[in-house]
CSV table of C-alpha atoms in Angstrom, one decimal:
chain,number,residue,atom,x,y,z
A,1,GLY,CA,106.5,96.5,96.2
A,2,GLN,CA,109.1,95.6,98.7
A,3,GLN,CA,109.5,92.0,99.6
A,4,LEU,CA,111.0,90.4,102.7
A,5,ASN,CA,111.8,86.7,102.5
A,6,GLN,CA,111.5,85.2,106.0
A,7,SER,CA,112.5,81.6,106.7
A,8,PRO,CA,111.6,79.1,107.8
A,9,GLN,CA,107.9,79.4,107.5
A,10,SER,CA,107.4,77.0,110.5
A,11,MET,CA,109.5,75.2,113.1
A,12,PHE,CA,108.9,72.4,115.5
A,13,ILE,CA,111.5,72.2,118.2
A,14,GLN,CA,112.0,70.5,121.5
A,15,GLU,CA,111.9,72.5,124.7
A,16,GLY,CA,115.4,73.6,125.5
A,17,GLU,CA,116.7,73.8,122.0
A,18,ASP,CA,117.9,76.9,120.3
A,19,VAL,CA,116.1,78.5,117.4
A,20,SER,CA,117.3,80.6,114.5
A,21,MET,CA,115.2,82.4,111.8
A,22,ASN,CA,116.1,85.0,109.3
A,23,CYS,CA,114.9,87.6,106.8
A,24,THR,CA,116.5,88.7,103.6
A,25,SER,CA,115.7,91.5,101.2
A,26,SER,CA,116.8,92.6,97.8
A,27,SER,CA,116.9,96.2,99.0
A,28,ILE,CA,118.6,98.0,101.8
A,29,PHE,CA,116.8,98.8,105.1
A,30,ASN,CA,117.7,101.4,107.7
A,31,THR,CA,116.0,99.6,110.5
A,32,TRP,CA,115.1,96.0,111.3
A,33,LEU,CA,112.5,95.1,113.8
A,34,TRP,CA,111.5,91.7,115.2
A,35,TYR,CA,108.0,91.1,116.6
A,36,LYS,CA,106.2,88.2,118.2
A,37,GLN,CA,102.5,87.6,117.8
A,38,ASP,CA,100.4,85.3,120.1
A,39,PRO,CA,97.1,84.0,118.7
A,40,GLY,CA,94.4,86.7,118.5
A,41,GLU,CA,96.6,89.5,119.7
A,42,GLY,CA,98.6,92.2,118.1
A,43,PRO,CA,102.4,91.8,117.5
A,44,VAL,CA,104.7,92.8,120.3
A,45,LEU,CA,108.0,94.3,119.6
A,46,LEU,CA,111.0,92.2,120.7
A,47,ILE,CA,114.1,93.8,119.3
A,48,ALA,CA,114.9,96.9,117.2
A,49,LEU,CA,118.1,97.2,115.2
A,50,TYR,CA,119.4,100.5,113.8
A,51,LYS,CA,123.0,100.0,112.6
A,52,ALA,CA,124.6,97.6,110.2
A,53,GLY,CA,126.4,94.8,112.1
A,54,GLU,CA,124.5,95.6,115.3
A,55,LEU,CA,124.0,92.7,117.6
A,56,THR,CA,121.3,93.2,120.3
A,57,SER,CA,120.0,90.9,123.0
A,58,ASN,CA,116.8,90.8,124.9
A,59,GLY,CA,117.0,88.0,127.5
A,60,ARG,CA,117.2,84.8,125.6
A,61,LEU,CA,116.7,86.6,122.3
A,62,THR,CA,119.5,87.8,120.1
A,63,ALA,CA,119.1,89.6,116.8
A,64,GLN,CA,121.6,91.0,114.3
A,65,PHE,CA,121.4,93.6,111.6
A,66,GLY,CA,123.3,92.3,108.6
A,67,ILE,CA,126.4,94.1,107.4
A,68,THR,CA,124.9,94.5,103.9
A,69,ARG,CA,121.7,96.0,105.5
A,70,LYS,CA,119.7,93.5,103.5
A,71,ASP,CA,119.2,90.8,106.1
A,72,SER,CA,118.7,90.1,109.7
A,73,PHE,CA,118.4,87.1,111.9
A,74,LEU,CA,116.8,86.3,115.3
A,75,ASN,CA,118.1,83.6,117.6
A,76,ILE,CA,116.2,82.2,120.6
A,77,SER,CA,118.2,80.2,123.1
A,78,ALA,CA,117.0,77.5,125.4
A,79,SER,CA,113.4,77.6,124.1
A,80,ILE,CA,110.5,77.3,126.5
A,81,PRO,CA,106.8,76.6,125.9
A,82,SER,CA,105.8,80.3,126.1
A,83,ASP,CA,108.0,81.0,123.0
A,84,VAL,CA,105.3,79.5,120.9
A,85,GLY,CA,103.9,82.0,118.4
A,86,ILE,CA,104.5,83.7,115.1
A,87,TYR,CA,107.7,85.8,114.7
A,88,PHE,CA,107.8,88.6,112.2
A,89,CYS,CA,110.7,90.6,110.9
A,90,ALA,CA,110.1,94.0,109.6
A,91,GLY,CA,112.3,96.4,107.7
A,92,GLN,CA,112.0,100.2,107.3
A,93,ARG,CA,113.6,102.5,104.8
A,94,SER,CA,114.0,106.2,105.2
A,95,GLY,CA,111.0,108.4,104.9
A,96,SER,CA,108.7,110.4,107.1
A,97,ALA,CA,105.9,108.0,107.1
A,98,ARG,CA,108.0,105.3,108.8
A,99,GLN,CA,106.3,102.5,106.8
A,100,LEU,CA,107.4,99.0,107.6
A,101,THR,CA,107.6,96.0,105.3
A,102,PHE,CA,106.9,92.8,107.0
A,103,GLY,CA,108.1,89.3,106.4
A,104,SER,CA,105.5,86.5,106.1
A,105,GLY,CA,106.3,85.1,109.6
A,106,THR,CA,107.8,82.1,111.2
A,107,GLN,CA,105.4,79.9,113.2
A,108,LEU,CA,107.2,78.4,116.1
A,109,THR,CA,106.0,75.3,118.0
A,110,VAL,CA,107.8,74.2,121.1
A,111,LEU,CA,107.3,70.5,122.0
A,112,PRO,CA,107.6,69.5,125.7
B,1,SER,CA,103.2,105.5,129.2
B,2,GLN,CA,101.6,105.1,125.9
B,3,THR,CA,98.7,102.8,125.2
B,4,ILE,CA,96.7,102.0,122.1
B,5,HIS,CA,93.1,100.8,122.0
B,6,GLN,CA,91.0,99.2,119.4
B,7,TRP,CA,87.3,98.5,119.3
B,8,PRO,CA,85.4,96.5,118.9
B,9,ALA,CA,87.5,93.4,119.6
B,10,THR,CA,85.4,91.2,117.4
B,11,LEU,CA,82.7,91.9,114.8
B,12,VAL,CA,80.5,89.8,112.6
B,13,GLN,CA,78.8,91.7,109.8
B,14,PRO,CA,76.7,90.7,106.8
B,15,VAL,CA,77.9,91.4,103.3
B,16,GLY,CA,76.9,94.8,102.1
B,17,SER,CA,76.7,96.3,105.6
B,18,PRO,CA,78.8,99.3,106.7
B,19,LEU,CA,81.9,99.2,108.9
B,20,SER,CA,83.5,101.4,111.4
B,21,LEU,CA,86.6,100.4,113.4
B,22,GLU,CA,88.2,102.7,115.8
B,23,CYS,CA,91.7,103.1,117.1
B,24,THR,CA,92.8,105.6,119.8
B,25,VAL,CA,96.3,106.2,121.2
B,26,GLU,CA,97.0,107.7,124.7
B,27,GLY,CA,100.1,109.2,126.1
B,28,THR,CA,101.6,110.6,123.0
B,29,SER,CA,101.1,113.5,120.6
B,30,ASN,CA,101.2,113.7,116.9
B,31,PRO,CA,101.9,110.1,116.2
B,32,ASN,CA,102.0,108.4,112.9
B,33,LEU,CA,99.1,106.0,112.7
B,34,TYR,CA,98.7,102.8,110.6
B,35,TRP,CA,96.0,100.3,109.7
B,36,TYR,CA,97.0,96.8,108.8
B,37,ARG,CA,95.0,93.7,107.7
B,38,GLN,CA,96.2,90.2,108.5
B,39,ALA,CA,94.7,87.2,106.9
B,40,ALA,CA,94.8,83.7,108.4
B,41,GLY,CA,97.3,84.7,111.1
B,42,ARG,CA,100.1,85.4,108.7
B,43,GLY,CA,101.5,88.5,106.9
B,44,LEU,CA,100.6,92.0,107.7
B,45,GLN,CA,99.4,94.1,104.8
B,46,LEU,CA,99.5,97.9,105.3
B,47,LEU,CA,96.2,99.5,104.3
B,48,PHE,CA,96.5,103.1,105.3
B,49,TYR,CA,98.8,105.4,107.2
B,50,SER,CA,98.4,108.9,108.5
B,51,VAL,CA,101.1,111.5,109.5
B,52,GLY,CA,98.6,114.0,110.9
B,53,ILE,CA,95.0,115.0,111.3
B,54,GLY,CA,93.1,114.7,108.1
B,55,GLN,CA,96.1,113.3,106.2
B,56,ILE,CA,95.5,109.8,104.9
B,57,SER,CA,97.6,107.7,102.5
B,58,SER,CA,96.3,104.5,101.0
B,59,GLU,CA,98.7,101.7,100.2
B,60,VAL,CA,96.4,99.4,98.3
B,61,PRO,CA,93.2,100.0,96.3
B,62,GLN,CA,90.3,98.4,98.1
B,63,ASN,CA,86.8,98.7,99.5
B,64,LEU,CA,87.9,100.5,102.7
B,65,SER,CA,88.6,104.0,103.7
B,66,ALA,CA,90.3,105.7,106.6
B,67,SER,CA,89.9,108.9,108.5
B,68,ARG,CA,91.8,110.8,111.2
B,69,PRO,CA,89.4,113.3,112.8
B,70,GLN,CA,91.6,113.9,115.8
B,71,ASP,CA,95.3,113.7,116.6
B,72,ARG,CA,95.1,110.3,118.4
B,73,GLN,CA,92.1,108.8,116.6
B,74,PHE,CA,92.2,106.7,113.5
B,75,ILE,CA,89.1,105.2,111.9
B,76,LEU,CA,88.7,102.4,109.3
B,77,SER,CA,85.4,102.4,107.4
B,78,SER,CA,83.5,100.8,104.6
B,79,LYS,CA,80.2,101.6,103.1
B,80,LYS,CA,79.5,98.1,101.9
B,81,LEU,CA,81.5,95.1,103.2
B,82,LEU,CA,82.7,92.3,101.0
B,83,LEU,CA,83.4,88.7,102.0
B,84,SER,CA,87.1,89.4,101.2
B,85,ASP,CA,87.2,92.1,103.9
B,86,SER,CA,87.2,89.4,106.6
B,87,GLY,CA,90.4,89.4,108.6
B,88,PHE,CA,92.3,90.6,111.6
B,89,TYR,CA,92.7,94.4,111.6
B,90,LEU,CA,95.5,96.0,113.5
B,91,CYS,CA,96.2,99.6,114.3
B,92,ALA,CA,99.7,100.7,115.0
B,93,TRP,CA,101.5,104.0,116.0
B,94,THR,CA,104.9,105.4,116.0
B,95,VAL,CA,106.3,108.7,117.2
B,96,LEU,CA,108.1,111.3,115.1
B,97,ALA,CA,111.4,110.8,116.7
B,98,ALA,CA,114.7,109.1,115.8
B,99,TYR,CA,113.4,105.7,116.3
B,100,ASN,CA,111.1,103.7,114.0
B,101,GLU,CA,109.4,101.2,116.2
B,102,GLN,CA,105.8,100.6,115.6
B,103,PHE,CA,103.5,99.5,118.4
B,104,PHE,CA,100.4,97.6,117.7
B,105,GLY,CA,97.0,97.6,119.3
B,106,PRO,CA,95.1,94.4,120.3
B,107,GLY,CA,93.3,94.1,116.9
B,108,THR,CA,89.8,93.6,115.7
B,109,ARG,CA,88.6,90.3,114.3
B,110,LEU,CA,86.2,91.0,111.5
B,111,THR,CA,84.1,88.2,110.0
B,112,VAL,CA,81.9,89.1,107.0
B,113,LEU,CA,79.2,86.5,106.3
């Protein structure tokens, strides 16, 4: 099946630092989504991207839909303790079922 | 606004016992519905999806089944649980519109002993 390679698997950063993570695929996606999951809870949608080259921000978060439609990245600027969690990318190809393929996640730890 | 509910929140069941997890969505009509399993806090595996009442598609062969008896109700079941069925089960929905965002419920933590 479809595979999304998400990296890094984990990150330990100091509060105030910027963070960057990315996802790559061997196939083209029509949509890229970025989610954050806190322990014991369901993932929460952060940013949705629908066009190649699109750059979208949500507060301190910025995500881009790669020009080749095979990759996406997420940046977090000036990290704070509540940024801790697992970040997932997800890609969607055309089709009525709107199935998503998820990356394996990036565990982010923010040190005070 | 739309909300999604899952229950129970946590469940501990013995091997060989039956299972029924429920997911309901409010505030929308004719959503696509999805069941995922997440092991050890990483990686979401799509188990089933449904594009309408009574329509179920299975993504992976397994010990589980799904049903959609009503438009906004999605049920995950098993007749006999296995140890490997332990995990965090998430329900998600999306609307049949131009956008593809999926929104997740709070999840059910299942432990099979």
